[in-house]
Coordinates of C-alpha atoms in Angstrom, one line a residue:
X772 CA 100.1 70.6 74.4
X773 CA 96.9 71.1 75.8
X774 CA 93.8 69.7 73.8
X775 CA 91.1 72.3 74.0
X776 CA 87.1 71.5 74.7
X777 CA 84.4 73.2 73.8
X778 CA 83.5 73.9 77.4
X779 CA 85.7 74.2 80.4
X780 CA 83.4 71.8 82.1
X781 CA 83.6 69.2 79.6
X782 CA 86.2 66.5 79.9
X783 CA 87.2 63.8 78.4
X784 CA 85.5 61.2 80.7
X785 CA 82.3 63.2 79.5
X786 CA 83.0 62.9 75.7
X787 CA 83.9 59.1 76.1
X788 CA 79.7 58.4 77.2
X789 CA 76.9 59.7 75.4
X790 CA 74.6 62.6 75.7
X791 CA 70.9 62.5 75.8
X792 CA 68.5 65.2 74.5
X793 CA 65.2 65.1 76.4
X794 CA 61.8 66.3 74.4
X795 CA 59.0 67.0 76.2
X796 CA 55.3 68.7 75.9
X797 CA 52.4 68.6 78.1
X798 CA 49.7 67.9 76.2
X799 CA 48.7 66.6 72.4
X800 CA 47.2 69.8 71.7
X801 CA 50.7 71.3 72.0
X802 CA 52.3 68.5 70.2
X803 CA 50.0 68.9 67.2
X804 CA 49.8 73.0 67.5
X805 CA 53.2 73.7 68.9
X806 CA 55.5 72.9 66.3
X807 CA 58.0 75.5 66.7
X808 CA 58.7 74.4 70.0
X809 CA 59.3 70.9 68.8
X810 CA 61.7 72.2 66.3
X811 CA 63.9 74.0 69.0
X812 CA 64.3 71.1 71.0
X813 CA 65.2 68.8 68.1
X814 CA 68.1 71.4 67.7
X815 CA 69.6 70.3 70.7
X816 CA 71.2 67.7 69.1
X817 CA 73.3 69.9 67.2
X818 CA 74.5 71.5 70.1
X819 CA 75.2 68.3 72.0
X820 CA 77.8 67.5 68.7
X821 CA 78.9 70.7 69.2
X822 CA 80.0 70.1 72.4
X823 CA 81.8 67.3 71.2
X824 CA 79.6 64.2 72.0
X825 CA 80.1 61.8 69.4
X826 CA 76.8 59.5 70.7
X827 CA 73.5 61.8 70.7
X828 CA 70.2 60.0 71.4
X829 CA 67.0 62.2 71.6
X830 CA 64.5 60.6 73.4
X831 CA 61.1 61.9 72.6
X832 CA 58.9 59.6 73.9
X833 CA 57.3 61.9 76.6
X834 CA 56.2 64.4 73.7
X835 CA 52.2 65.0 74.9
X836 CA 53.0 63.9 78.6
X837 CA 52.5 66.4 81.6
X838 CA 55.3 66.4 84.1
X839 CA 53.0 67.5 86.9
X840 CA 52.5 65.4 90.1
X841 CA 50.1 62.7 89.9
X842 CA 50.7 62.5 85.9
X843 CA 51.0 59.3 84.0
X844 CA 54.4 57.2 83.7
X845 CA 56.8 58.9 81.7
X846 CA 58.9 56.4 79.9
X847 CA 61.3 58.8 78.3
X848 CA 62.4 60.3 81.6
X849 CA 62.4 56.8 83.4
X850 CA 64.8 55.5 80.2
X851 CA 67.2 58.6 80.7
X852 CA 67.4 58.0 84.4
X853 CA 68.2 54.4 84.2
X854 CA 71.1 55.3 81.8
X855 CA 72.4 58.0 83.9
X856 CA 72.0 55.7 87.0
X857 CA 74.5 53.0 85.1
X858 CA 77.1 55.7 83.9
X859 CA 76.3 55.7 80.5
X860 CA 75.4 59.3 80.1
X861 CA 78.0 62.3 80.2
X862 CA 75.3 65.2 79.7
X863 CA 71.3 65.4 79.9
X864 CA 70.1 68.6 77.6
X865 CA 66.5 69.8 77.7
X866 CA 65.2 73.3 76.2
X867 CA 64.5 74.5 79.6
X868 CA 64.6 73.0 83.2
X869 CA 60.3 72.7 83.4
X870 CA 60.8 70.1 80.8
X871 CA 62.4 67.9 82.9
X872 CA 60.2 67.7 85.7
X873 CA 57.4 69.9 87.5
X874 CA 57.5 67.7 90.5
X875 CA 59.9 68.1 93.6
X876 CA 60.3 64.3 94.0
X877 CA 61.6 63.9 90.3
X878 CA 63.8 66.6 90.7
X879 CA 65.6 65.3 93.5
X880 CA 66.1 61.9 91.9
X881 CA 68.2 63.8 89.4
X882 CA 70.1 65.8 91.3
X883 CA 71.1 63.2 93.6
X884 CA 72.4 60.5 90.3
X885 CA 74.1 63.4 88.4
X886 CA 76.8 64.0 90.8
X887 CA 77.2 60.4 91.8
X888 CA 78.1 59.4 88.4
X889 CA 79.3 62.6 86.9
X890 CA 76.7 63.8 84.5
X891 CA 76.5 67.3 83.7
X892 CA 73.1 68.7 82.6
X893 CA 72.7 71.7 80.2
X894 CA 69.7 73.8 78.9
X895 CA 69.5 76.1 75.6
X896 CA 72.4 78.9 77.4
X897 CA 74.1 77.2 79.9
X898 CA 76.0 73.4 81.5
X899 CA 75.5 72.9 84.7
X900 CA 78.1 70.6 87.1
X901 CA 76.0 69.3 90.0
X902 CA 79.4 68.8 91.9
X903 CA 80.0 72.4 92.3
X904 CA 78.0 74.6 94.8
X905 CA 77.2 77.1 92.7
X906 CA 75.6 75.3 89.9
X907 CA 73.9 73.4 92.5
X908 CA 72.1 76.1 93.4
X909 CA 71.2 77.5 90.1
X910 CA 69.3 74.3 89.4
X911 CA 68.0 74.2 92.4
X912 CA 66.3 77.5 92.1
X913 CA 65.1 76.7 88.6
X914 CA 63.7 73.4 90.2
X915 CA 61.6 75.4 92.4
X916 CA 60.8 77.8 90.0
X917 CA 59.4 75.2 87.4
X918 CA 57.4 73.4 90.2
X919 CA 55.9 76.9 91.6
X920 CA 55.2 78.0 88.0
X921 CA 53.1 75.4 87.3
X922 CA 50.9 75.6 90.5
X923 CA 50.7 79.6 89.4
X924 CA 49.3 79.0 86.0
X925 CA 47.2 76.4 87.3
X926 CA 45.6 78.8 89.8
X927 CA 45.6 81.7 87.5
X928 CA 43.8 79.5 85.1
X929 CA 41.4 78.1 87.5
X930 CA 40.4 81.8 89.0
X931 CA 39.4 82.6 85.6
X932 CA 37.3 79.5 84.8
X933 CA 35.5 79.7 88.2
X934 CA 34.8 83.4 87.3
X935 CA 33.1 82.6 84.3
X936 CA 31.3 79.7 85.5
X937 CA 29.7 81.9 88.5
X938 CA 28.1 84.2 85.3
X939 CA 26.5 81.3 84.2
X940 CA 28.7 81.6 80.8
X941 CA 31.0 78.4 80.8
X942 CA 29.8 75.7 78.8
X943 CA 32.2 73.5 77.1
X944 CA 29.5 71.2 75.5
X945 CA 25.9 71.4 76.2
X946 CA 23.5 68.5 76.1
X947 CA 21.3 67.4 73.1
X948 CA 18.4 69.6 73.3
X949 CA 20.3 72.8 74.3
X950 CA 21.9 75.4 71.8
X951 CA 23.3 78.4 72.1
X952 CA 21.1 81.6 70.6
X953 CA 22.7 84.6 69.1
X954 CA 23.3 86.5 72.5
X955 CA 24.9 83.4 74.0
X956 CA 22.1 82.3 75.9
X957 CA 21.2 78.7 76.7
X958 CA 18.1 77.7 74.6
X959 CA 16.1 75.1 73.7
X960 CA 16.8 73.5 70.5
X961 CA 14.5 74.9 67.9
X962 CA 14.1 71.3 66.2
X963 CA 11.0 70.0 67.2
X964 CA 12.6 66.2 66.7
X965 CA 14.9 66.8 69.2
X966 CA 13.0 68.3 71.9
X967 CA 10.3 65.2 71.6
X968 CA 13.0 62.5 71.6
X969 CA 14.7 64.0 74.8
X970 CA 11.3 64.1 76.1
X971 CA 10.3 60.7 75.5
X972 CA 13.3 59.7 77.5
X973 CA 12.1 61.1 80.8
X974 CA 8.5 60.4 79.8
X975 CA 9.4 56.5 79.7
X976 CA 11.8 56.5 82.8
X977 CA 8.7 57.3 84.6
X978 CA 7.3 53.9 84.2
X979 CA 9.4 51.5 84.8
X980 CA 12.0 53.8 86.9
X981 CA 15.3 52.1 85.6
X982 CA 17.9 53.4 83.3
X983 CA 18.4 50.2 81.9
X984 CA 14.7 49.3 81.4
X985 CA 14.2 52.5 79.5
X986 CA 17.5 51.7 77.4
X987 CA 16.4 48.5 76.2
X988 CA 13.3 50.3 75.4
X989 CA 14.8 52.4 72.6
X990 CA 17.4 49.3 71.6
X991 CA 14.7 46.9 71.3
X992 CA 12.9 49.3 68.7
X993 CA 16.1 50.7 66.9
X994 CA 15.1 54.4 67.8
X995 CA 17.6 57.2 67.9
X996 CA 18.6 60.0 69.9
X997 CA 20.6 63.0 69.3
X998 CA 23.9 63.1 70.3
X999 CA 26.4 66.3 70.2
X1000 CA 29.7 65.6 68.5
X1001 CA 32.4 68.1 69.2
X1002 CA 34.5 68.2 65.8
X1003 CA 37.5 70.6 66.6
X1004 CA 35.8 74.2 67.7
X1005 CA 32.5 72.9 66.4
X1006 CA 29.8 70.7 67.4
X1007 CA 27.4 68.7 65.6
X1008 CA 24.4 67.1 66.1
X1009 CA 24.1 63.3 65.1
X1010 CA 21.5 60.9 65.8
X1011 CA 22.5 57.2 67.3
X1012 CA 20.5 54.5 69.3
X1013 CA 21.6 55.1 72.6
X1014 CA 23.7 53.4 74.9
X1015 CA 23.0 52.7 78.8
X1016 CA 25.4 55.7 80.0
X1017 CA 24.1 57.6 77.5
X1018 CA 20.5 57.2 78.9
X1019 CA 22.2 57.8 82.4
X1020 CA 23.6 61.3 81.6
X1021 CA 20.5 62.4 80.3
X1022 CA 18.7 61.6 83.2
X1023 CA 21.2 62.7 85.9
X1024 CA 22.0 66.4 84.0
X1025 CA 20.9 69.2 86.0
X1026 CA 20.8 71.0 82.7
X1027 CA 17.3 69.8 81.8
X1028 CA 15.8 70.8 84.9
X1029 CA 17.0 74.5 84.2
X1030 CA 20.0 74.9 86.3
X1031 CA 23.4 75.8 85.7
X1032 CA 26.1 73.8 87.2
X1033 CA 29.8 73.8 87.4
X1034 CA 32.0 71.4 89.3
X1035 CA 29.9 68.7 89.9
X1036 CA 33.3 66.3 89.7
X1037 CA 36.5 67.3 90.7
X1038 CA 40.3 65.8 90.1
X1039 CA 42.0 64.8 93.4
X1040 CA 45.4 63.1 94.0
X1041 CA 45.3 59.6 95.7
X1042 CA 47.8 57.2 96.5
X1043 CA 47.1 53.7 95.5
X1044 CA 49.9 50.8 95.6
X1045 CA 52.7 53.5 96.9
X1046 CA 52.3 55.8 93.8
X1047 CA 50.1 59.0 93.6
X1048 CA 47.6 59.4 91.0
X1049 CA 45.4 61.3 89.6
X1050 CA 41.4 60.2 90.1
X1051 CA 38.1 62.2 89.6
X1052 CA 35.8 62.0 92.5
X1053 CA 32.2 60.7 92.5
X1054 CA 29.3 62.8 91.2
X1055 CA 28.0 65.7 93.6
X1056 CA 24.8 67.0 94.3
X1057 CA 24.1 70.1 92.4
X1058 CA 23.4 72.0 95.3
X1059 CA 26.7 71.2 96.6
X1060 CA 28.9 72.1 93.6
X1061 CA 30.9 75.3 93.7
X1062 CA 28.6 77.2 91.1
X1063 CA 25.3 76.2 91.1
X1064 CA 22.2 78.4 89.5
X1065 CA 18.5 77.7 89.8
X1066 CA 16.3 78.8 86.9
X1067 CA 18.7 80.0 84.5
X1068 CA 17.3 78.5 81.5
X1069 CA 13.9 76.6 80.4
X1070 CA 14.3 73.2 81.2
X1071 CA 12.4 69.9 79.9
X1072 CA 11.5 68.9 83.8
X1073 CA 10.8 71.1 87.2
X1074 CA 13.2 70.6 89.7
X1075 CA 11.2 68.7 91.8
X1076 CA 10.9 65.9 89.2
X1077 CA 14.4 66.2 88.8
X1078 CA 15.2 65.6 92.2
X1079 CA 12.8 62.7 92.4
X1080 CA 14.4 61.3 89.4
X1081 CA 18.1 61.3 91.3
X1082 CA 16.2 59.4 94.5
X1083 CA 15.1 56.8 92.4
X1084 CA 18.6 56.1 90.3
X1085 CA 20.0 56.3 93.7
X1086 CA 17.7 53.8 95.5
X1087 CA 18.1 51.6 92.5
X1088 CA 21.7 51.5 92.9
X1089 CA 21.7 51.3 96.7
X1090 CA 18.7 49.4 97.4
X1091 CA 18.6 51.9 100.9
X1092 CA 14.9 53.2 100.5
X1093 CA 12.3 51.0 102.7
X1094 CA 9.2 51.7 100.3
X1095 CA 9.9 49.3 97.5
X1096 CA 7.7 51.1 94.9
X1097 CA 10.4 54.0 94.6
X1098 CA 12.8 51.6 92.4
X1099 CA 13.5 49.7 89.7
X1100 CA 11.0 46.3 89.2
X1101 CA 13.1 43.3 90.2
X1102 CA 12.0 39.4 90.1
X1103 CA 11.9 37.2 92.9
X1104 CA 9.2 36.5 95.8
X1105 CA 8.7 39.9 97.1
X1106 CA 7.9 41.4 93.0
X1107 CA 4.2 40.0 93.4
X1108 CA 2.1 41.5 90.5
X1109 CA -1.7 42.3 90.8
X1110 CA -4.4 43.7 88.0
X1111 CA -5.5 47.0 89.2
X1112 CA -6.9 48.6 85.6
X1113 CA -7.9 47.8 82.4
X1114 CA -5.5 48.5 79.3
X1115 CA -4.2 46.3 76.6
X1116 CA -0.7 45.0 77.5
X1117 CA 1.1 42.2 76.1
X1118 CA 3.3 39.8 77.9
X1119 CA 6.9 40.4 75.6
X1120 CA 6.3 44.3 76.9
X1121 CA 5.7 43.4 80.2
X1122 CA 8.4 41.6 80.9
X1123 CA 10.2 44.8 79.5
X1124 CA 8.5 47.3 81.5
X1125 CA 8.7 44.5 84.6
X1126 CA 12.3 44.4 84.2
X1127 CA 11.9 40.2 83.9
X1128 CA 13.7 38.3 81.0
X1129 CA 11.8 35.0 81.0
X1130 CA 9.4 34.7 83.8
X1131 CA 5.8 36.4 84.0
X1132 CA 3.9 36.7 87.1
X1133 CA 1.2 34.0 87.6
X1134 CA -1.9 35.2 87.7
X1135 CA -5.5 34.0 86.9
X1136 CA -8.4 36.0 86.6
X1137 CA -12.4 36.0 87.2
X1138 CA -14.5 35.1 84.1
X1139 CA -16.2 38.3 83.7
X1140 CA -12.5 40.0 83.0
X1141 CA -11.8 37.2 80.9
X1142 CA -12.1 37.3 77.0
X1143 CA -12.6 34.2 74.6
X1144 CA -10.1 31.8 74.8
X1145 CA -8.3 33.0 77.8
X1146 CA -7.1 36.0 75.8
X1147 CA -6.7 38.9 78.2
X1148 CA -7.4 41.9 76.2
X1149 CA -7.5 45.0 78.7
X1150 CA -5.0 44.5 81.4
X1151 CA -2.7 47.2 82.9
X1152 CA 0.1 45.6 85.7
X1153 CA 0.6 47.4 89.0
X1154 CA 4.2 45.9 90.2
X1155 CA 5.6 47.0 93.2
X1156 CA 3.6 50.1 93.6
X1157 CA 4.9 51.2 90.0
X1158 CA 2.0 51.8 87.5
X1159 CA 2.8 51.3 83.5
X1160 CA 1.4 54.1 81.1
X1161 CA -1.1 52.2 78.4
X1162 CA 0.6 54.7 75.9
X1163 CA 4.4 52.9 76.6
X1164 CA 3.2 49.5 75.0
X1165 CA -0.1 49.4 73.5
X1166 CA -0.7 46.0 72.8
X1167 CA -2.1 42.5 74.4
X1168 CA -1.6 40.2 76.9
X1169 CA -0.7 36.8 75.5
X1170 CA -3.1 33.9 76.1
X1171 CA -2.2 30.9 78.5
X1172 CA -1.3 32.8 81.4
X1173 CA -2.6 30.7 84.5
X1174 CA -1.9 30.5 88.5
X1175 CA -3.1 32.5 91.6
X1176 CA -2.9 36.4 91.6
X1177 CA -0.1 37.6 93.8
X1178 CA 1.2 34.5 93.4
X1179 CA 5.3 33.7 93.3
X1180 CA 6.7 35.6 90.3
X1181 CA 9.6 33.4 89.8
X1182 CA 7.4 30.0 89.8
X1183 CA 5.3 30.7 86.6
X1184 CA 6.0 31.5 82.7
X1185 CA 4.3 32.5 80.1

């Protein structure tokens, strides 16, 4: 008497081993909102039992993980591949072929191991034995379609995104200081406090010519700047003491110069230690981006000022400009100071503006420029060609600073 099995391709040898149900969704958003897909995938465990398998393992650690090339390592996929390779698996179930993989490399691994260890592959409709030519061809076609489908979807999304960007309408999150009006155009935030705060960042940067010194000016005074926070589908303006990267993001953003830019950074695939990973490219010049629309809206600064700021920040990072006056102030033998005008300035604020933590340039002044007890009441510094606005630090220089004008800056202390 012959025993009847639920499927002709399933043998007693398969049923002696376990069945693995593999679940995957590509993003956390899908995990949170596409719950029906999850339910259908979990229901495959019941199908495995109906096919006669007593032991059914559900692997769902890859929910929210992409299977595209260059994506992060999928622990669940590696786990069931390892189980197949040691002969523990009789059947692998997935809702559809694209759940297993979106790359040719992963498909090749799976289609090579399954016939070696007599493991079947199943989806919601059929059971496939990779050792047979017909099933191998069907799975090969489905694998090719799953890989090509992802590329087609990505291409269509990219084309739609770029088309909207070329009209200047694609803005995922506006920088602080800008909002959309009723017609969808980008305009300055009507809140005067927001406008004044953003203007202050650009005004302060022009004097120390340094992102860090501008950041320290806000930090030491506990002054806050506006930040746009995304909350689901809405954006909320909050105030925080800025971080140094935030100051840099404001100074680098072309939106403040009235330009619309899309595609400043793109994702590229690179090989690192034998693995293909995704990496975000460095920032590109606005003029080199795929979409660049100057004079798109009203800016806080003009384009010439924006370009000069970029040059200053670039030279601060690379130290390639032969003109020392274009960079940030640095300590050392070459950083000699000289008094060129009369404005109130205190030693502590001079250190902030000059970028020095402990030392101030040694100097002595003629008697007609001194006040009682060596208190210098009205001094403005010019440091490596960079003048400092008195409105930045309207205070007094501390007494007791002696030495030679233009001497070694690291040799004397206040």
